[in-house]
Amino acid sequence: MTVYRYGWLAWVWRLMGIAALAAVGFLAAMAVKFGSWSFAAMALPLALPLVLLPMVATRVEVEGDTVRVATLAFLTRVVDRRALGRPRARRKATALLTRVHAPRIWVPVRGGLPIYLDLLADVPDPPAFRRVFPLPRDMARNLGSDP
């Protein structure tokens, strides 16, 4: 049963990731061609966010004690529910001059990478989602909705 879908925004992030990967490749080629480490230093800030792609969930399906997590990196992770830790929830994100509504959770996974879930995504079955990922009461009440 599907309990979480990120939707079209996943494709925006994937396209940005592909553009960043292309820029990193170009800068790495320039570093090799010219023998200058400054090109490699410019590539590093672009490469670091790419490490997060396997952690950001785009779809979560629950089948008994197994949780299948599709990610932005086109990987599918299969996680035992007992390996999921207590989610760490955040309600706001800091923008340039203000804080914006951006509910999200990081779910630690014993023996693996954590799972990142944007709670403004589509949650077709909120009760089933809350059984897998226990949330603070105020976040669970507004699951998948705007403020």
PDB file of C-alpha atoms in Angstrom:
ATOM      1  CA  MET A   1       0.000   0.000   0.000  1.00  0.00           C
ATOM      2  CA  THR A   2       1.357   3.416  -0.972  1.00  0.00           C
ATOM      3  CA  VAL A   3       1.556   5.779   2.014  1.00  0.00           C
ATOM      4  CA  TYR A   4       3.627   8.627   0.495  1.00  0.00           C
ATOM      5  CA  ARG A   5       4.115  10.213  -2.958  1.00  0.00           C
ATOM      6  CA  TYR A   6       6.365  13.209  -3.576  1.00  0.00           C
ATOM      7  CA  GLY A   7       4.823  14.037  -6.943  1.00  0.00           C
ATOM      8  CA  TRP A   8       6.022  16.325  -9.735  1.00  0.00           C
ATOM      9  CA  LEU A   9       8.411  18.237  -7.489  1.00  0.00           C
ATOM     10  CA  ALA A  10      10.648  15.159  -7.487  1.00  0.00           C
ATOM     11  CA  TRP A  11      11.298  15.752 -11.187  1.00  0.00           C
ATOM     12  CA  VAL A  12      12.302  19.368 -10.516  1.00  0.00           C
ATOM     13  CA  TRP A  13      14.875  18.178  -7.961  1.00  0.00           C
ATOM     14  CA  ARG A  14      16.083  15.432 -10.302  1.00  0.00           C
ATOM     15  CA  LEU A  15      16.611  17.917 -13.142  1.00  0.00           C
ATOM     16  CA  MET A  16      18.539  20.205 -10.800  1.00  0.00           C
ATOM     17  CA  GLY A  17      20.626  17.199  -9.718  1.00  0.00           C
ATOM     18  CA  ILE A  18      21.390  16.307 -13.344  1.00  0.00           C
ATOM     19  CA  ALA A  19      22.424  19.908 -14.031  1.00  0.00           C
ATOM     20  CA  ALA A  20      24.666  19.894 -10.944  1.00  0.00           C
ATOM     21  CA  LEU A  21      26.198  16.575 -12.006  1.00  0.00           C
ATOM     22  CA  ALA A  22      26.948  17.990 -15.463  1.00  0.00           C
ATOM     23  CA  ALA A  23      28.553  21.081 -13.907  1.00  0.00           C
ATOM     24  CA  VAL A  24      30.642  18.926 -11.562  1.00  0.00           C
ATOM     25  CA  GLY A  25      31.815  16.817 -14.516  1.00  0.00           C
ATOM     26  CA  PHE A  26      32.709  19.921 -16.515  1.00  0.00           C
ATOM     27  CA  LEU A  27      34.627  21.486 -13.606  1.00  0.00           C
ATOM     28  CA  ALA A  28      36.437  18.202 -12.906  1.00  0.00           C
ATOM     29  CA  ALA A  29      37.470  17.990 -16.573  1.00  0.00           C
ATOM     30  CA  MET A  30      38.761  21.561 -16.402  1.00  0.00           C
ATOM     31  CA  ALA A  31      40.695  20.739 -13.235  1.00  0.00           C
ATOM     32  CA  VAL A  32      42.398  17.827 -14.998  1.00  0.00           C
ATOM     33  CA  LYS A  33      42.993  19.719 -18.250  1.00  0.00           C
ATOM     34  CA  PHE A  34      44.525  22.798 -16.633  1.00  0.00           C
ATOM     35  CA  GLY A  35      45.980  21.086 -13.568  1.00  0.00           C
ATOM     36  CA  SER A  36      44.257  23.596 -11.317  1.00  0.00           C
ATOM     37  CA  TRP A  37      42.687  22.545  -8.027  1.00  0.00           C
ATOM     38  CA  SER A  38      40.575  25.702  -8.010  1.00  0.00           C
ATOM     39  CA  PHE A  39      38.198  24.045 -10.506  1.00  0.00           C
ATOM     40  CA  ALA A  40      37.847  21.073  -8.179  1.00  0.00           C
ATOM     41  CA  ALA A  41      37.177  23.452  -5.281  1.00  0.00           C
ATOM     42  CA  MET A  42      34.388  25.075  -7.323  1.00  0.00           C
ATOM     43  CA  ALA A  43      32.864  21.645  -8.045  1.00  0.00           C
ATOM     44  CA  LEU A  44      32.700  20.599  -4.389  1.00  0.00           C
ATOM     45  CA  PRO A  45      29.716  22.777  -3.334  1.00  0.00           C
ATOM     46  CA  LEU A  46      27.810  21.461  -6.342  1.00  0.00           C
ATOM     47  CA  ALA A  47      28.706  17.836  -5.642  1.00  0.00           C
ATOM     48  CA  LEU A  48      27.828  17.727  -1.932  1.00  0.00           C
ATOM     49  CA  PRO A  49      24.018  18.090  -2.363  1.00  0.00           C
ATOM     50  CA  LEU A  50      24.095  15.152  -4.793  1.00  0.00           C
ATOM     51  CA  VAL A  51      24.946  12.941  -1.808  1.00  0.00           C
ATOM     52  CA  LEU A  52      21.416  13.575  -0.477  1.00  0.00           C
ATOM     53  CA  LEU A  53      19.592  12.209  -3.547  1.00  0.00           C
ATOM     54  CA  PRO A  54      19.566   8.582  -2.287  1.00  0.00           C
ATOM     55  CA  MET A  55      18.004   9.762   0.986  1.00  0.00           C
ATOM     56  CA  VAL A  56      15.062  11.810  -0.333  1.00  0.00           C
ATOM     57  CA  ALA A  57      11.971   9.636  -0.670  1.00  0.00           C
ATOM     58  CA  THR A  58       9.703  10.012  -3.680  1.00  0.00           C
ATOM     59  CA  ARG A  59       7.390   7.095  -2.900  1.00  0.00           C
ATOM     60  CA  VAL A  60       6.927   4.893   0.161  1.00  0.00           C
ATOM     61  CA  GLU A  61       5.047   1.605   0.048  1.00  0.00           C
ATOM     62  CA  VAL A  62       4.362  -0.605   3.039  1.00  0.00           C
ATOM     63  CA  GLU A  63       3.925  -4.369   2.707  1.00  0.00           C
ATOM     64  CA  GLY A  64       3.678  -6.028   6.111  1.00  0.00           C
ATOM     65  CA  ASP A  65       6.977  -5.445   7.948  1.00  0.00           C
ATOM     66  CA  THR A  66       8.733  -4.221   4.793  1.00  0.00           C
ATOM     67  CA  VAL A  67       8.964  -0.594   3.722  1.00  0.00           C
ATOM     68  CA  ARG A  68       9.919   0.106   0.079  1.00  0.00           C
ATOM     69  CA  VAL A  69      11.348   3.585  -0.449  1.00  0.00           C
ATOM     70  CA  ALA A  70      11.878   4.951  -3.960  1.00  0.00           C
ATOM     71  CA  THR A  71      14.376   7.833  -3.954  1.00  0.00           C
ATOM     72  CA  LEU A  72      15.335  10.829  -6.071  1.00  0.00           C
ATOM     73  CA  ALA A  73      18.381   8.879  -7.257  1.00  0.00           C
ATOM     74  CA  PHE A  74      16.086   6.285  -8.926  1.00  0.00           C
ATOM     75  CA  LEU A  75      17.057   3.726  -6.280  1.00  0.00           C
ATOM     76  CA  THR A  76      14.616   1.554  -4.380  1.00  0.00           C
ATOM     77  CA  ARG A  77      15.499   0.813  -0.796  1.00  0.00           C
ATOM     78  CA  VAL A  78      13.901  -2.067   1.063  1.00  0.00           C
ATOM     79  CA  VAL A  79      13.889  -1.459   4.803  1.00  0.00           C
ATOM     80  CA  ASP A  80      12.593  -3.602   7.631  1.00  0.00           C
ATOM     81  CA  ARG A  81      10.167  -1.568   9.778  1.00  0.00           C
ATOM     82  CA  ARG A  82      12.075  -2.610  12.897  1.00  0.00           C
ATOM     83  CA  ALA A  83      15.178  -0.842  11.513  1.00  0.00           C
ATOM     84  CA  LEU A  84      13.373   2.522  11.399  1.00  0.00           C
ATOM     85  CA  GLY A  85      14.247   4.899  14.206  1.00  0.00           C
ATOM     86  CA  ARG A  86      12.194   7.691  15.719  1.00  0.00           C
ATOM     87  CA  PRO A  87      11.709  10.474  13.131  1.00  0.00           C
ATOM     88  CA  ARG A  88      13.241  13.874  13.775  1.00  0.00           C
ATOM     89  CA  ALA A  89      10.671  16.467  12.742  1.00  0.00           C
ATOM     90  CA  ARG A  90      11.157  20.062  11.612  1.00  0.00           C
ATOM     91  CA  ARG A  91       8.300  22.467  10.932  1.00  0.00           C
ATOM     92  CA  LYS A  92      10.062  25.522   9.511  1.00  0.00           C
ATOM     93  CA  ALA A  93      12.979  26.231   7.214  1.00  0.00           C
ATOM     94  CA  THR A  94      15.088  29.355   7.383  1.00  0.00           C
ATOM     95  CA  ALA A  95      14.968  31.487   4.254  1.00  0.00           C
ATOM     96  CA  LEU A  96      17.041  34.605   3.588  1.00  0.00           C
ATOM     97  CA  LEU A  97      15.083  36.944   5.855  1.00  0.00           C
ATOM     98  CA  THR A  98      12.320  34.814   7.319  1.00  0.00           C
ATOM     99  CA  ARG A  99      11.239  31.313   8.249  1.00  0.00           C
ATOM    100  CA  VAL A 100       8.914  29.409   5.944  1.00  0.00           C
ATOM    101  CA  HIS A 101       6.470  26.562   6.511  1.00  0.00           C
ATOM    102  CA  ALA A 102       8.367  23.423   5.452  1.00  0.00           C
ATOM    103  CA  PRO A 103       7.363  20.378   7.526  1.00  0.00           C
ATOM    104  CA  ARG A 104       9.714  17.448   7.018  1.00  0.00           C
ATOM    105  CA  ILE A 105      11.166  14.478   8.845  1.00  0.00           C
ATOM    106  CA  TRP A 106      14.470  12.625   8.873  1.00  0.00           C
ATOM    107  CA  VAL A 107      13.992   8.969   9.740  1.00  0.00           C
ATOM    108  CA  PRO A 108      17.149   7.194  10.922  1.00  0.00           C
ATOM    109  CA  VAL A 109      17.600   3.659   9.566  1.00  0.00           C
ATOM    110  CA  ARG A 110      19.706   1.233  11.582  1.00  0.00           C
ATOM    111  CA  GLY A 111      22.556   0.074   9.362  1.00  0.00           C
ATOM    112  CA  GLY A 112      21.727   2.418   6.477  1.00  0.00           C
ATOM    113  CA  LEU A 113      21.208   5.940   5.229  1.00  0.00           C
ATOM    114  CA  PRO A 114      18.395   7.967   6.797  1.00  0.00           C
ATOM    115  CA  ILE A 115      15.164   8.649   4.907  1.00  0.00           C
ATOM    116  CA  TYR A 116      14.058  12.234   4.230  1.00  0.00           C
ATOM    117  CA  LEU A 117      10.323  12.909   3.786  1.00  0.00           C
ATOM    118  CA  ASP A 118       8.797  16.259   2.798  1.00  0.00           C
ATOM    119  CA  LEU A 119       5.452  16.364   4.611  1.00  0.00           C
ATOM    120  CA  LEU A 120       3.879  18.709   2.055  1.00  0.00           C
ATOM    121  CA  ALA A 121       3.815  15.751  -0.351  1.00  0.00           C
ATOM    122  CA  ASP A 122       0.764  13.625  -1.081  1.00  0.00           C
ATOM    123  CA  VAL A 123      -0.040  11.235   1.755  1.00  0.00           C
ATOM    124  CA  PRO A 124      -2.880   9.054   0.430  1.00  0.00           C
ATOM    125  CA  ASP A 125      -3.374   7.140   3.700  1.00  0.00           C
ATOM    126  CA  PRO A 126      -2.418   9.339   6.694  1.00  0.00           C
ATOM    127  CA  PRO A 127      -3.269   6.735   9.388  1.00  0.00           C
ATOM    128  CA  ALA A 128      -1.056   4.117   7.695  1.00  0.00           C
ATOM    129  CA  PHE A 129       1.706   6.717   7.253  1.00  0.00           C
ATOM    130  CA  ARG A 130       1.553   7.577  10.976  1.00  0.00           C
ATOM    131  CA  ARG A 131       1.770   3.897  11.917  1.00  0.00           C
ATOM    132  CA  VAL A 132       5.063   3.593  10.010  1.00  0.00           C
ATOM    133  CA  PHE A 133       6.445   7.061  10.831  1.00  0.00           C
ATOM    134  CA  PRO A 134       5.186   8.294  14.223  1.00  0.00           C
ATOM    135  CA  LEU A 135       4.884  12.098  14.178  1.00  0.00           C
ATOM    136  CA  PRO A 136       4.312  14.771  16.791  1.00  0.00           C
ATOM    137  CA  ARG A 137       0.565  15.286  17.252  1.00  0.00           C
ATOM    138  CA  ASP A 138       0.401  18.772  15.694  1.00  0.00           C
ATOM    139  CA  MET A 139       2.288  17.627  12.572  1.00  0.00           C
ATOM    140  CA  ALA A 140       0.206  14.489  12.175  1.00  0.00           C
ATOM    141  CA  ARG A 141      -3.000  16.529  12.260  1.00  0.00           C
ATOM    142  CA  ASN A 142      -1.961  18.657   9.244  1.00  0.00           C
ATOM    143  CA  LEU A 143      -0.233  15.886   7.308  1.00  0.00           C
ATOM    144  CA  GLY A 144       0.229  16.825   3.669  1.00  0.00           C
ATOM    145  CA  SER A 145      -1.678  20.121   3.920  1.00  0.00           C
ATOM    146  CA  ASP A 146      -0.722  23.770   3.758  1.00  0.00           C
ATOM    147  CA  PRO A 147      -0.673  25.887   6.942  1.00  0.00           C
TER     148      PRO A 147
END
